[in-house]
mmCIF file of C-alpha atoms and ligand atoms in Angstrom:
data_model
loop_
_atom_site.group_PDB
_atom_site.id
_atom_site.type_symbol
_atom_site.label_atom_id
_atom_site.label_comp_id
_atom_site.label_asym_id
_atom_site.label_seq_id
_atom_site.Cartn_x
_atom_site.Cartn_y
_atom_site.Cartn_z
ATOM 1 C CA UNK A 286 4.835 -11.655 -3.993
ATOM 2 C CA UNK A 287 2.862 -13.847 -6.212
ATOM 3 C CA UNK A 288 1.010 -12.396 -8.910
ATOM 4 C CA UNK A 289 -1.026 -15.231 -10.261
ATOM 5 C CA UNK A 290 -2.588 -16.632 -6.958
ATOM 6 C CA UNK A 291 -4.420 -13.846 -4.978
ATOM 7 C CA UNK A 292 -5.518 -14.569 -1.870
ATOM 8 C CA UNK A 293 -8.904 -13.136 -0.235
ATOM 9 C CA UNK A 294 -11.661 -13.392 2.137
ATOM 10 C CA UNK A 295 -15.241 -14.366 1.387
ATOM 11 C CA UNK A 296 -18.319 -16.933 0.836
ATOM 12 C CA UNK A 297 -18.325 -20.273 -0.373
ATOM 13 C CA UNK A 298 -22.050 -20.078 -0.624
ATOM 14 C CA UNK A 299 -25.278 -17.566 0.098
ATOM 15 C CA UNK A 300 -26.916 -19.307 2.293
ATOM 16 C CA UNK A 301 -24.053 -19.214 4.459
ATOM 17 C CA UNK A 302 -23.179 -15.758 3.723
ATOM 18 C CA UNK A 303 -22.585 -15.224 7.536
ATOM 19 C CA UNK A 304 -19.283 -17.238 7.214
ATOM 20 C CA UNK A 305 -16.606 -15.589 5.238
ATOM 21 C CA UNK A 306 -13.556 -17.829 4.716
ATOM 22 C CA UNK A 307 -10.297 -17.251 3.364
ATOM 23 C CA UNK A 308 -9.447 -18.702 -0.128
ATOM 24 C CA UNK A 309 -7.100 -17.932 -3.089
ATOM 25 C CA UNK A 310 -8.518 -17.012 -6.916
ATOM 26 C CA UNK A 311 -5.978 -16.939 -10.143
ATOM 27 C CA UNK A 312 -6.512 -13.497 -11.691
ATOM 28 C CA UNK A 313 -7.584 -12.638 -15.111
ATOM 29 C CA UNK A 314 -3.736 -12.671 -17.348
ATOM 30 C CA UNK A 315 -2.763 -9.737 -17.377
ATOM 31 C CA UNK A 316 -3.563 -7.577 -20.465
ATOM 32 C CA UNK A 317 -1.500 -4.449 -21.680
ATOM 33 C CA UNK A 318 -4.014 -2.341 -20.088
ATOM 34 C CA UNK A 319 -4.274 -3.705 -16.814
ATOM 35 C CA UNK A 320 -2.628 -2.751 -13.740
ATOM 36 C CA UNK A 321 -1.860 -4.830 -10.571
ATOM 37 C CA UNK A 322 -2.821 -3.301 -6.746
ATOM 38 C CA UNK A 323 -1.628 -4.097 -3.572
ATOM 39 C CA UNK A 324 -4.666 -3.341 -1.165
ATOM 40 C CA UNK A 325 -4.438 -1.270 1.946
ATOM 41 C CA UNK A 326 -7.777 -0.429 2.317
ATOM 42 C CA UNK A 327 -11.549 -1.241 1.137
ATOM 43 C CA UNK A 328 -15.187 -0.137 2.616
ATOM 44 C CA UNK A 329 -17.486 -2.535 3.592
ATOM 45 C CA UNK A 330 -20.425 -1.261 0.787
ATOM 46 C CA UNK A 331 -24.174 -1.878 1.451
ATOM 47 C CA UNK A 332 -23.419 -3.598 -1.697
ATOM 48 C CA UNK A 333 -21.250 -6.185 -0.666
ATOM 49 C CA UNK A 334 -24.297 -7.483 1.675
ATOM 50 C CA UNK A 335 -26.515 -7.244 -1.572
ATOM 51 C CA UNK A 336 -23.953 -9.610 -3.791
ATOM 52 C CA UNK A 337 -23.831 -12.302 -0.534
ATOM 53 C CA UNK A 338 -27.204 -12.928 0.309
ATOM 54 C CA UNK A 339 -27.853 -13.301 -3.468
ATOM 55 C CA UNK A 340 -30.088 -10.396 -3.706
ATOM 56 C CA UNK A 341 -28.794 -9.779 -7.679
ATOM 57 C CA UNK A 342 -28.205 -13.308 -8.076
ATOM 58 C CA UNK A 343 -25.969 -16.213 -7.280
ATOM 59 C CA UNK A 344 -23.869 -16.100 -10.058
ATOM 60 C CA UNK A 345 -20.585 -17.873 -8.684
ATOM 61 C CA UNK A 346 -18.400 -19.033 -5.991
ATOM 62 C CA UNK A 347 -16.152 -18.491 -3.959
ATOM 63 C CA UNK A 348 -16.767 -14.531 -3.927
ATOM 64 C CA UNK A 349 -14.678 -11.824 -2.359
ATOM 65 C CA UNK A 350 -16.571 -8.764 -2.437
ATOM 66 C CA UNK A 351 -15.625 -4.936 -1.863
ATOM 67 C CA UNK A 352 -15.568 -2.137 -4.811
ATOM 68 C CA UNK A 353 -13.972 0.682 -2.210
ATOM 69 C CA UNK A 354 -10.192 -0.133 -2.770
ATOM 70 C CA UNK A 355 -7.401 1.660 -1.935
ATOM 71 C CA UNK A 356 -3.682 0.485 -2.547
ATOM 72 C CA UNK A 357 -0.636 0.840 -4.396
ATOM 73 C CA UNK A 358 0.207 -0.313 -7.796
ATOM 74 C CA UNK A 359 3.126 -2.482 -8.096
ATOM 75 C CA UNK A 360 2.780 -3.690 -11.659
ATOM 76 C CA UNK A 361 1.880 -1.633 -14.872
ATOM 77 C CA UNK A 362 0.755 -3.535 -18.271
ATOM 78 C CA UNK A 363 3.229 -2.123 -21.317
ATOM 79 C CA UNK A 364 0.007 -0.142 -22.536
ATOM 80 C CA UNK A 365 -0.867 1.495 -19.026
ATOM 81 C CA UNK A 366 0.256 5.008 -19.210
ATOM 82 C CA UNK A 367 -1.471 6.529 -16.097
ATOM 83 C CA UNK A 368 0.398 5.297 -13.646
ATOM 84 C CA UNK A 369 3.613 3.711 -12.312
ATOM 85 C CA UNK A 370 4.272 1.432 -9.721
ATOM 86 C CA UNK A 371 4.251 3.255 -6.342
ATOM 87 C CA UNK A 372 0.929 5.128 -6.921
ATOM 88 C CA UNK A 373 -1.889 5.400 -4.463
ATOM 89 C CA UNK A 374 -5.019 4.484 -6.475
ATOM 90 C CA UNK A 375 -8.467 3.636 -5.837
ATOM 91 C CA UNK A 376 -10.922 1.425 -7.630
ATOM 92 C CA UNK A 377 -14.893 2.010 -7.303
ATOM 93 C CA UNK A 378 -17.727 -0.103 -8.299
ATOM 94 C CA UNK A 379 -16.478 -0.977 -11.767
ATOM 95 C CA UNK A 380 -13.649 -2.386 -13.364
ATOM 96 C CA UNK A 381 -14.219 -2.610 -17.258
ATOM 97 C CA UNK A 382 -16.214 -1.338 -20.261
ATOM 98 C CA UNK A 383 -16.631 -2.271 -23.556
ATOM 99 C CA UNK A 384 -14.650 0.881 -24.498
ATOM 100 C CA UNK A 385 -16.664 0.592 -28.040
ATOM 101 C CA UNK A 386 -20.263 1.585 -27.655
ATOM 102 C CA UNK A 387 -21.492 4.889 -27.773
ATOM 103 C CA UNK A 388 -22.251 5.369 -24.165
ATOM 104 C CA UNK A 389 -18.451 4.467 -23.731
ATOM 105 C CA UNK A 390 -17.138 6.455 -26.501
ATOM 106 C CA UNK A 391 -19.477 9.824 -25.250
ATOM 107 C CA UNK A 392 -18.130 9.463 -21.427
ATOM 108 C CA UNK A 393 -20.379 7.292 -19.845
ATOM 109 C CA UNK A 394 -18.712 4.172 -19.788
ATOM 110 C CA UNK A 395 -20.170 3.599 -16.091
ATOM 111 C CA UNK A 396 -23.501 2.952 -17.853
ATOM 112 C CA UNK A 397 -22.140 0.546 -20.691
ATOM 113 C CA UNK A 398 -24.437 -2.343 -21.196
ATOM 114 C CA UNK A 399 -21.214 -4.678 -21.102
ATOM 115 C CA UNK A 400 -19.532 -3.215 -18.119
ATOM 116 C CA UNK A 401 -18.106 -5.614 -15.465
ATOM 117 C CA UNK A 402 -18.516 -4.946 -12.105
ATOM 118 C CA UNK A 403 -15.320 -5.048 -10.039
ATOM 119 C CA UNK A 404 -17.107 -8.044 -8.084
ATOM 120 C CA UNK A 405 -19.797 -10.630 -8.961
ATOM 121 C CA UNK A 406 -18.806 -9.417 -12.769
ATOM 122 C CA UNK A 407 -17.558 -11.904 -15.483
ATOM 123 C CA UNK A 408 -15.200 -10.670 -18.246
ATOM 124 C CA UNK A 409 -16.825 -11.141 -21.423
ATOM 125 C CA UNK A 410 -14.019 -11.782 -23.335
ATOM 126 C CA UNK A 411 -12.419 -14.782 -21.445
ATOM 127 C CA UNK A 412 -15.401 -15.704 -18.709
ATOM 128 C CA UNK A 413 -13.262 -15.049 -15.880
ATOM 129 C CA UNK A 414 -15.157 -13.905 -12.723
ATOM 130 C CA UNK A 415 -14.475 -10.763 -10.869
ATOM 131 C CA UNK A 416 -13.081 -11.010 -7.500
ATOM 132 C CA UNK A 417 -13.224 -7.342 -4.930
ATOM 133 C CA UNK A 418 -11.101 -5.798 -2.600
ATOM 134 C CA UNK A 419 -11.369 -8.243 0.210
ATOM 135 C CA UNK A 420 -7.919 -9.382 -1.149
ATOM 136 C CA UNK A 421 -4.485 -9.199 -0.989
ATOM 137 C CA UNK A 422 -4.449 -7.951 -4.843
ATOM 138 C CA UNK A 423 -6.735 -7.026 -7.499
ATOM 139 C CA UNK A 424 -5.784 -6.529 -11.259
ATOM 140 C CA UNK A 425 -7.850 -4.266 -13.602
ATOM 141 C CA UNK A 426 -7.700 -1.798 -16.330
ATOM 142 C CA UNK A 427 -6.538 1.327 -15.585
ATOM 143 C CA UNK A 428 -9.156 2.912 -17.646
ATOM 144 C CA UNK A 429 -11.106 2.870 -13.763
ATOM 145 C CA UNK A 430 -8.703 3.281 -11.987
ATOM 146 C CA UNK A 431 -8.023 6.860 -10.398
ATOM 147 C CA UNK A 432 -5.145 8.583 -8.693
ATOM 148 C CA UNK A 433 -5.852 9.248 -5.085
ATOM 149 C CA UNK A 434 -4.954 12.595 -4.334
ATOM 150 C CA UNK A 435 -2.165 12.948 -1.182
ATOM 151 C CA UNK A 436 -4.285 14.976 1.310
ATOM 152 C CA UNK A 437 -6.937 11.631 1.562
ATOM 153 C CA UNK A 438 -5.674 9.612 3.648
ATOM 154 C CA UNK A 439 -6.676 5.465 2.193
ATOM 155 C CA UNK A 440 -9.395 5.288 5.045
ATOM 156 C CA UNK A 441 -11.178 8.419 4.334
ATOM 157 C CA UNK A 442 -11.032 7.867 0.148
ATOM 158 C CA UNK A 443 -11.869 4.539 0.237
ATOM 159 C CA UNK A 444 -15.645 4.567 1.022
ATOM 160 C CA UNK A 445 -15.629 7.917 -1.682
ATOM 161 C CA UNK A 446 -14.820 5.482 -4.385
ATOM 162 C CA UNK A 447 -18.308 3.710 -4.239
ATOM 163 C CA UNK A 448 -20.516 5.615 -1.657
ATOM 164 C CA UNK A 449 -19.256 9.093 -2.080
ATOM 165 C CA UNK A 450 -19.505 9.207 -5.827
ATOM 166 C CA UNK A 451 -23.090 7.257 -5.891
ATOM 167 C CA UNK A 452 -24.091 10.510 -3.116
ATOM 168 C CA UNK A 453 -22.113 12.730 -5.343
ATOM 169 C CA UNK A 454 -23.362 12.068 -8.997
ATOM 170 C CA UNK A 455 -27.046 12.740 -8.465
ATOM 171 C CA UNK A 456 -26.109 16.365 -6.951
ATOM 172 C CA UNK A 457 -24.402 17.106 -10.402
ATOM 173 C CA UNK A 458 -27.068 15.877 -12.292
ATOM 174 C CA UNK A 459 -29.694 18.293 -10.281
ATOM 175 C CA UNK A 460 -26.930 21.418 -10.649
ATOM 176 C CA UNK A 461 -26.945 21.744 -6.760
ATOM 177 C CA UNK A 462 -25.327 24.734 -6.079
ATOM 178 C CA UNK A 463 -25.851 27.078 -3.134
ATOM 179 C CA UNK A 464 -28.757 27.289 -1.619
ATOM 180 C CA UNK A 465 -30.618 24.681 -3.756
ATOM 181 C CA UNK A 466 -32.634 23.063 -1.319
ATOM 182 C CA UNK A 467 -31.697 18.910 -1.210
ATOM 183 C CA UNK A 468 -33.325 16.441 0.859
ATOM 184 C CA UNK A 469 -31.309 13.404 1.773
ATOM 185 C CA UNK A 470 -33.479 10.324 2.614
ATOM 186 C CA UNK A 471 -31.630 7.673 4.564
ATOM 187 C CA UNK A 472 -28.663 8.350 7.013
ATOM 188 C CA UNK A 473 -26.266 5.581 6.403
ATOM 189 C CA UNK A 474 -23.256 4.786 4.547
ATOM 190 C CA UNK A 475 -24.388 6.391 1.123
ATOM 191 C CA UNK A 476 -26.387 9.252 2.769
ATOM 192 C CA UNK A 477 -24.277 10.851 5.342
ATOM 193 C CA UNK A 478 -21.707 10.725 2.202
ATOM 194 C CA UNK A 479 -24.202 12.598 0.202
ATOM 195 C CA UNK A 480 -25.267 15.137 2.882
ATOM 196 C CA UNK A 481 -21.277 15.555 3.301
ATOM 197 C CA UNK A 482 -20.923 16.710 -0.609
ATOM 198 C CA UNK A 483 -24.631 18.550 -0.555
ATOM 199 C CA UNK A 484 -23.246 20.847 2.537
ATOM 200 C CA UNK A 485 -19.986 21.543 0.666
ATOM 201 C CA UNK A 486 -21.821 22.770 -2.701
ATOM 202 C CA UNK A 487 -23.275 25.051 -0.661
ATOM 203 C CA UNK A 488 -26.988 23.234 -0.248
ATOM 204 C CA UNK A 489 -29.296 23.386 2.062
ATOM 205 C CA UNK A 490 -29.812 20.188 3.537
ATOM 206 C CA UNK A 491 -32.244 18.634 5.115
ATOM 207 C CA UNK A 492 -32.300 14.762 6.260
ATOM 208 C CA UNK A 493 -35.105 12.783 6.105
ATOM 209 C CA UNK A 494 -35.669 9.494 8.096
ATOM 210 C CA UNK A 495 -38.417 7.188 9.404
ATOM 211 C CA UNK A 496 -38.016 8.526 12.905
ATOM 212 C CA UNK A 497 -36.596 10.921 15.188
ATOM 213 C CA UNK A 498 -33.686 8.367 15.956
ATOM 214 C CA UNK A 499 -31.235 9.875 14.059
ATOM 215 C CA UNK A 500 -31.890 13.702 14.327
ATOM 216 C CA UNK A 501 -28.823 14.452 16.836
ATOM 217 C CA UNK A 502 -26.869 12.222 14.273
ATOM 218 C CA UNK A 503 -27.631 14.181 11.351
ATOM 219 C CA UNK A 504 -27.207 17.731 13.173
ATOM 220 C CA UNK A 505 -24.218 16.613 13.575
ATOM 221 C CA UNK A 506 -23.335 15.898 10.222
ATOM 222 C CA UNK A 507 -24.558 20.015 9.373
ATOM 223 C CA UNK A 508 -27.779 19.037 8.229
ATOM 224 C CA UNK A 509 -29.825 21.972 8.004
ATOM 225 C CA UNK A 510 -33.410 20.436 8.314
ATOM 226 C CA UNK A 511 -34.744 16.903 9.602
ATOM 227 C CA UNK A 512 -38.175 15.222 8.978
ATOM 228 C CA UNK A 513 -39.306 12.339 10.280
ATOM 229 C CA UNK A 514 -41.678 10.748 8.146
ATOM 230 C CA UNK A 515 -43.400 9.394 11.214
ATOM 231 C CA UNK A 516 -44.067 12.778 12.196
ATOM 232 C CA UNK A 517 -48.440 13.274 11.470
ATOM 233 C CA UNK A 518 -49.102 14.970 8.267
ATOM 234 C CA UNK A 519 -45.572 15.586 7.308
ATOM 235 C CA UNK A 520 -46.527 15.705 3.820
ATOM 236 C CA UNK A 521 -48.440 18.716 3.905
ATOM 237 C CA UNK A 522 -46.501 20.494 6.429
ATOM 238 C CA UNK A 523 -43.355 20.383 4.465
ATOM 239 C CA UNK A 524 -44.384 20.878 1.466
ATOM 240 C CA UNK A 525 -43.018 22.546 -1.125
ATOM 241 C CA UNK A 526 -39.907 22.484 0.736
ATOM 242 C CA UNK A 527 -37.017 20.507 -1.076
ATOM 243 C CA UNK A 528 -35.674 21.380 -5.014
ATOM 244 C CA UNK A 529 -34.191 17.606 -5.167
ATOM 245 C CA UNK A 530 -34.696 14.870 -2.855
ATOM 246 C CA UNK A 531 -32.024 11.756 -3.452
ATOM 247 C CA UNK A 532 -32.986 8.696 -1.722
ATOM 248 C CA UNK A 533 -30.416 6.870 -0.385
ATOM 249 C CA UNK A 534 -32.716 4.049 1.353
ATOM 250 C CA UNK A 535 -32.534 1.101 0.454
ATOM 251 C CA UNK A 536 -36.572 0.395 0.549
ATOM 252 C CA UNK A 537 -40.061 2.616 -0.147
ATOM 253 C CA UNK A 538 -42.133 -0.125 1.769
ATOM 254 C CA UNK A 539 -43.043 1.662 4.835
ATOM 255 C CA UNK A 540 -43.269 5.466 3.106
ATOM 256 C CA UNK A 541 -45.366 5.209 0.128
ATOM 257 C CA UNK A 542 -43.021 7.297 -2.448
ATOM 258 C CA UNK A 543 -45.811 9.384 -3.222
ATOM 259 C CA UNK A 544 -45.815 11.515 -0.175
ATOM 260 C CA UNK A 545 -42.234 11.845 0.326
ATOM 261 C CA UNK A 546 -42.289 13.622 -3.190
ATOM 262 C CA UNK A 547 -44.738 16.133 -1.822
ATOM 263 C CA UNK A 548 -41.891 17.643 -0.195
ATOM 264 C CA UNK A 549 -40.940 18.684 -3.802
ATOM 265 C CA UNK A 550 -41.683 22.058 -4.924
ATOM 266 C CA UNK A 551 -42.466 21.976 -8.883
ATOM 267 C CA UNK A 552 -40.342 21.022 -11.239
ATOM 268 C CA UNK A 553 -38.602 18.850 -8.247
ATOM 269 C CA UNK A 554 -36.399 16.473 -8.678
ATOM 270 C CA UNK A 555 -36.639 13.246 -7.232
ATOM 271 C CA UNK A 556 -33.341 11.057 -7.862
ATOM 272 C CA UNK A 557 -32.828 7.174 -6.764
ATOM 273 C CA UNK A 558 -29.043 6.162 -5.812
ATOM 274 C CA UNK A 559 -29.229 3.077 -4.090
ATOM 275 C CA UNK A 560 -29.706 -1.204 -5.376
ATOM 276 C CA UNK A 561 -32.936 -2.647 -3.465
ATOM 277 C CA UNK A 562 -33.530 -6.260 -4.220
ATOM 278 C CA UNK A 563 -34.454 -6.718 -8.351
ATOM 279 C CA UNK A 564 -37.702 -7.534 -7.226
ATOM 280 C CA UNK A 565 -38.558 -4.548 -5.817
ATOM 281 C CA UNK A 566 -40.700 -1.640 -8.306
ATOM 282 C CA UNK A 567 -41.876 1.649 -7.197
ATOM 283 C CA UNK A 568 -45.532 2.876 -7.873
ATOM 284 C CA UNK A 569 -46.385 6.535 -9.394
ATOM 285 C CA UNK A 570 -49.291 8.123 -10.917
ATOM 286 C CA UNK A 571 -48.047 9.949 -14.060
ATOM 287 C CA UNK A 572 -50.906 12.677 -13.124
ATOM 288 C CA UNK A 573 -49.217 13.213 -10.182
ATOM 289 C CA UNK A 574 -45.983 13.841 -12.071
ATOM 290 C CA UNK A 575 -47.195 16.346 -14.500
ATOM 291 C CA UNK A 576 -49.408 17.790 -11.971
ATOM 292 C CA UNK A 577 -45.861 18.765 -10.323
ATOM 293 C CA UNK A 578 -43.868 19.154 -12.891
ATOM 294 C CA UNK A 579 -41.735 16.923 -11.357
ATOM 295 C CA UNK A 580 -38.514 14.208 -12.532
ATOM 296 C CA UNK A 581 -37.846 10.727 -11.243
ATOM 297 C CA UNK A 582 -34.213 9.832 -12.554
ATOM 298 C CA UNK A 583 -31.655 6.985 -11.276
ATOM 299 C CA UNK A 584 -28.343 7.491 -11.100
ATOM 300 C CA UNK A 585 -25.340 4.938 -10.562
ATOM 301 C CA UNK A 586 -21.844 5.604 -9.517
ATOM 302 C CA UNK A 587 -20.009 7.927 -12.033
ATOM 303 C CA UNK A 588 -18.036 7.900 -15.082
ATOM 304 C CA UNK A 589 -14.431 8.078 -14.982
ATOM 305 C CA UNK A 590 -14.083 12.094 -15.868
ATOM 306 C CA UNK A 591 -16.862 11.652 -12.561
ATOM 307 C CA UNK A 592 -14.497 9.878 -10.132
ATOM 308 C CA UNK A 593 -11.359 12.171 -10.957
ATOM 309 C CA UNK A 594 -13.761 15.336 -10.417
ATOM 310 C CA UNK A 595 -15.334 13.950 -7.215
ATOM 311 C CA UNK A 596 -11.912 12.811 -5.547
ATOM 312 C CA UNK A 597 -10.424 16.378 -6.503
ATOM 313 C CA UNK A 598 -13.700 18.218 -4.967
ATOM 314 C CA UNK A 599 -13.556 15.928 -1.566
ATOM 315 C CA UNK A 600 -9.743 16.825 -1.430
ATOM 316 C CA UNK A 601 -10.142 20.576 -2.231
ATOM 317 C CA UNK A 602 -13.234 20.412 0.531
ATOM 318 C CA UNK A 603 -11.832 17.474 3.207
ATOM 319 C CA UNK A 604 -15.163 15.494 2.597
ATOM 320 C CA UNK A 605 -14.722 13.338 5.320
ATOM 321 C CA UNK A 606 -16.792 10.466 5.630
ATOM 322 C CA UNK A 607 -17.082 8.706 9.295
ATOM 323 C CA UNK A 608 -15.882 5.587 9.090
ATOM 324 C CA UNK A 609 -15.248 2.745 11.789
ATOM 325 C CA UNK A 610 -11.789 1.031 10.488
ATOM 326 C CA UNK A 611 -11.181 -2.708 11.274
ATOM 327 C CA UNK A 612 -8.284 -5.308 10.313
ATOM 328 C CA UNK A 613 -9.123 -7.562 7.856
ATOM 329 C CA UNK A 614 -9.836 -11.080 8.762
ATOM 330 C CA UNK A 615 -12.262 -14.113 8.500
ATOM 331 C CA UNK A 616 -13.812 -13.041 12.147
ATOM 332 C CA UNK A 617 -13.584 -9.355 11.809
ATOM 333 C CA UNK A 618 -15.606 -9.153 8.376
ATOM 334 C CA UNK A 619 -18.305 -11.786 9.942
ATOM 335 C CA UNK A 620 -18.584 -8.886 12.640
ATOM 336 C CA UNK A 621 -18.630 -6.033 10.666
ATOM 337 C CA UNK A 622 -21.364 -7.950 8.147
ATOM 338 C CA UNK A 623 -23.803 -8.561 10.715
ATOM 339 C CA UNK A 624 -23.644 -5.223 12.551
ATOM 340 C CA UNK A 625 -23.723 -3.436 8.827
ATOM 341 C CA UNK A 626 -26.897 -6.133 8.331
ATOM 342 C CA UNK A 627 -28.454 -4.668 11.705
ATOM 343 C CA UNK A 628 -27.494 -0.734 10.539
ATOM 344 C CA UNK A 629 -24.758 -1.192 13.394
ATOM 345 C CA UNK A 630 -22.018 1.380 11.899
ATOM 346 C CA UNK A 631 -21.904 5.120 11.811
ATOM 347 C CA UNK A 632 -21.578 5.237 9.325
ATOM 348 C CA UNK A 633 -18.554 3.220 6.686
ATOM 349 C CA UNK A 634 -16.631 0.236 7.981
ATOM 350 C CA UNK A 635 -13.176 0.247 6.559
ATOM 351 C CA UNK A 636 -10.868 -3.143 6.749
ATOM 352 C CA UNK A 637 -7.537 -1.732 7.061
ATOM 353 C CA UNK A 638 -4.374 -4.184 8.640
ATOM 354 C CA UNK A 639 -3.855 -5.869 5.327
ATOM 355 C CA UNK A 640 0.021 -6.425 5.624
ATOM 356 C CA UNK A 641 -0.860 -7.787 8.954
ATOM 357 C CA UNK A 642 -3.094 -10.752 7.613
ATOM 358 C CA UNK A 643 -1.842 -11.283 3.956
ATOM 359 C CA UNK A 644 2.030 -11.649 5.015
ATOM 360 C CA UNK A 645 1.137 -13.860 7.904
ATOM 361 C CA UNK A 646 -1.271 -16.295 5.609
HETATM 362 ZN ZN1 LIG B 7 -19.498 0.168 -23.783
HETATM 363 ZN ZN1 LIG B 8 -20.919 0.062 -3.404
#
């Protein structure tokens, strides 16, 4: 093993996102604090698309994306006192934090102003670039890095360390317990994960979607309710009906946001999880808030007290997100891009098989 040349998969340019190539990247030095992972296992985020087509940017290249890593550590800083080599741990959307501001010193270091994204970040301190988990190795701080607990297996917590704790943070943040009433708009990656944790708090759930297409789906998944916003006066006929609606699609263009909300009763929440282009703004009427009563709050990923909590909860409740696993290579992440691009995937590709490729290139 090498531990200053990593080798990974992904673009040598945006417009030409569609063809991943192998390539190898030397990692940041390692610092007393950082830890080094052998990947077994990452989740193909809606993200990852996001970062290639240069939807937040084109900020360098090559880029290997994926923030929903699984592996085993195999070499501890002499400041790292969480773990020891051998340990199953996962890394989410982040990978550092100021550690000095006082969103970092009160617990929500996910929201630092300085934080560096696990890809398409740059470290402040020495301008190295970020590389993901589309890679033989990564090496980060073990400050976000989390222990995986031994009854989730590396498939089924990979996607959780992303997707599952984007779902999962907004449901703390409204106090969902049982019977609060949550609406769930968008059945994909992010949403079935959400509608997973909703149903396990003891929610009632209802999905919501732009057509009937994915009503068996979402039964399926325990949903309690479906609407289909294509369905005539929706609005008005569900009204009322939803304490917290999270909106895990990626775009309000076709459903004006307005009449979604009406689902709300007052004093509803309404709570956006997912990263639409930059350019993208919703539009409200600040009567029509107050005339509710109602709250429109983001919410990204989780802190690290966040991740342990959600990892323990999805082990204590076998959250089990449906994924579709693949082995990693240049031709099987092409795939798995364009049927993600074309919503081809119910609902989490998972590139597994990386002993197979690494030790063979
Ligand atoms: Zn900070
Ligand atoms: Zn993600």
């Amino acid at each position: 093993m090498s531990t200053e040349q990593f080798h990974a998969i992904g673009i040598e340019s945006y417009e030409n996102w569609q063809e991943p190539k192998a390539f190898t990247y030397t990692p940041q030095p390692q610092r007393p604090q950082d830890v080094d992972i052998e990947i077994e296992a990452c989740g193909i985020c809606g993200s990852d698309l996001h970062a290639i087509k240069g939807d937040w940017g084109t900020p360098y290249l090559p880029l290997a994306v994926g923030h929903e890593i699984i592996g085993k550590v195999v070499k501890v800083g002499s400041e790292v006192t969480k773990f020891k080599p051998g340990d199953r741990v996962g890394i989410g959307g982040l990978c550092d934090s100021c550690g000095e501001c006082r969103r970092c010193t009160h617990g929500n270091s996910n929201n630092c102003r300085k934080c560096v994204p696990t890809y398409h970040g740059t470290y402040p301190e020495t301008g190295l670039h970020t590389q993901g988990g589309y890679a033989d190795y990564i090496r980060v701080s073990e400050k976000f890095t989390f222990k995986i607990p031994d009854n989730l297996s590396s498939e089924i917590a990979a996607p959780l360390m992303c997707g599952g704790m984007t779902g999962f943070r907004p449901l703390l943040t409204a106090g969902v317990k049982k019977g609060t009433r949550v609406g769930v708009v968008g059945i994909g990656g992010i949403g079935h994960m959400t509608i997973l944790f909703a149903k396990a708090m003891g929610a009632e759930v209802t999905a919501i979607s732009r057509s009937d297409s994915k009503k068996e789906i979402a039964l399926k998944l325990g949903v309690d309710h479906y609407i289909s916003t294509s369905e005539e006066g929706f609005a008005e006929k569900y009204a009322d009906s939803l304490d917290v609606i999270v909106n895990t699609g990626s775009s309000f263009s076709e459903n004006s946001i307005m009449s979604v909300s009406s689902l709300l009763d007052a004093f509803g929440q309404f709570i956006f999880i997912t990263a639409p282009p930059m350019n993208e703004n919703i539009e409200l009427a600040p009567f029509f808030l107050l005339a509710n009563n109602y709250s429109v709050a983001g919410s990204a990923l989780g802190s690290p007290a966040d991740t342990e909590y959600m990892l323990q909860f999805a082990a204590d409740h076998q959250i089990k997100p449906w994924v579709e696993t693949i082995d990693i290579n240049e031709e099987s992440v092409k795939t798995a891009w364009n049927r993600l691009d074309k919503g081809d995937v119910k609902f989490r590709f998972v590139l597994t098989g990386y002993d197979k490729y690494f030790k063979k290139n």
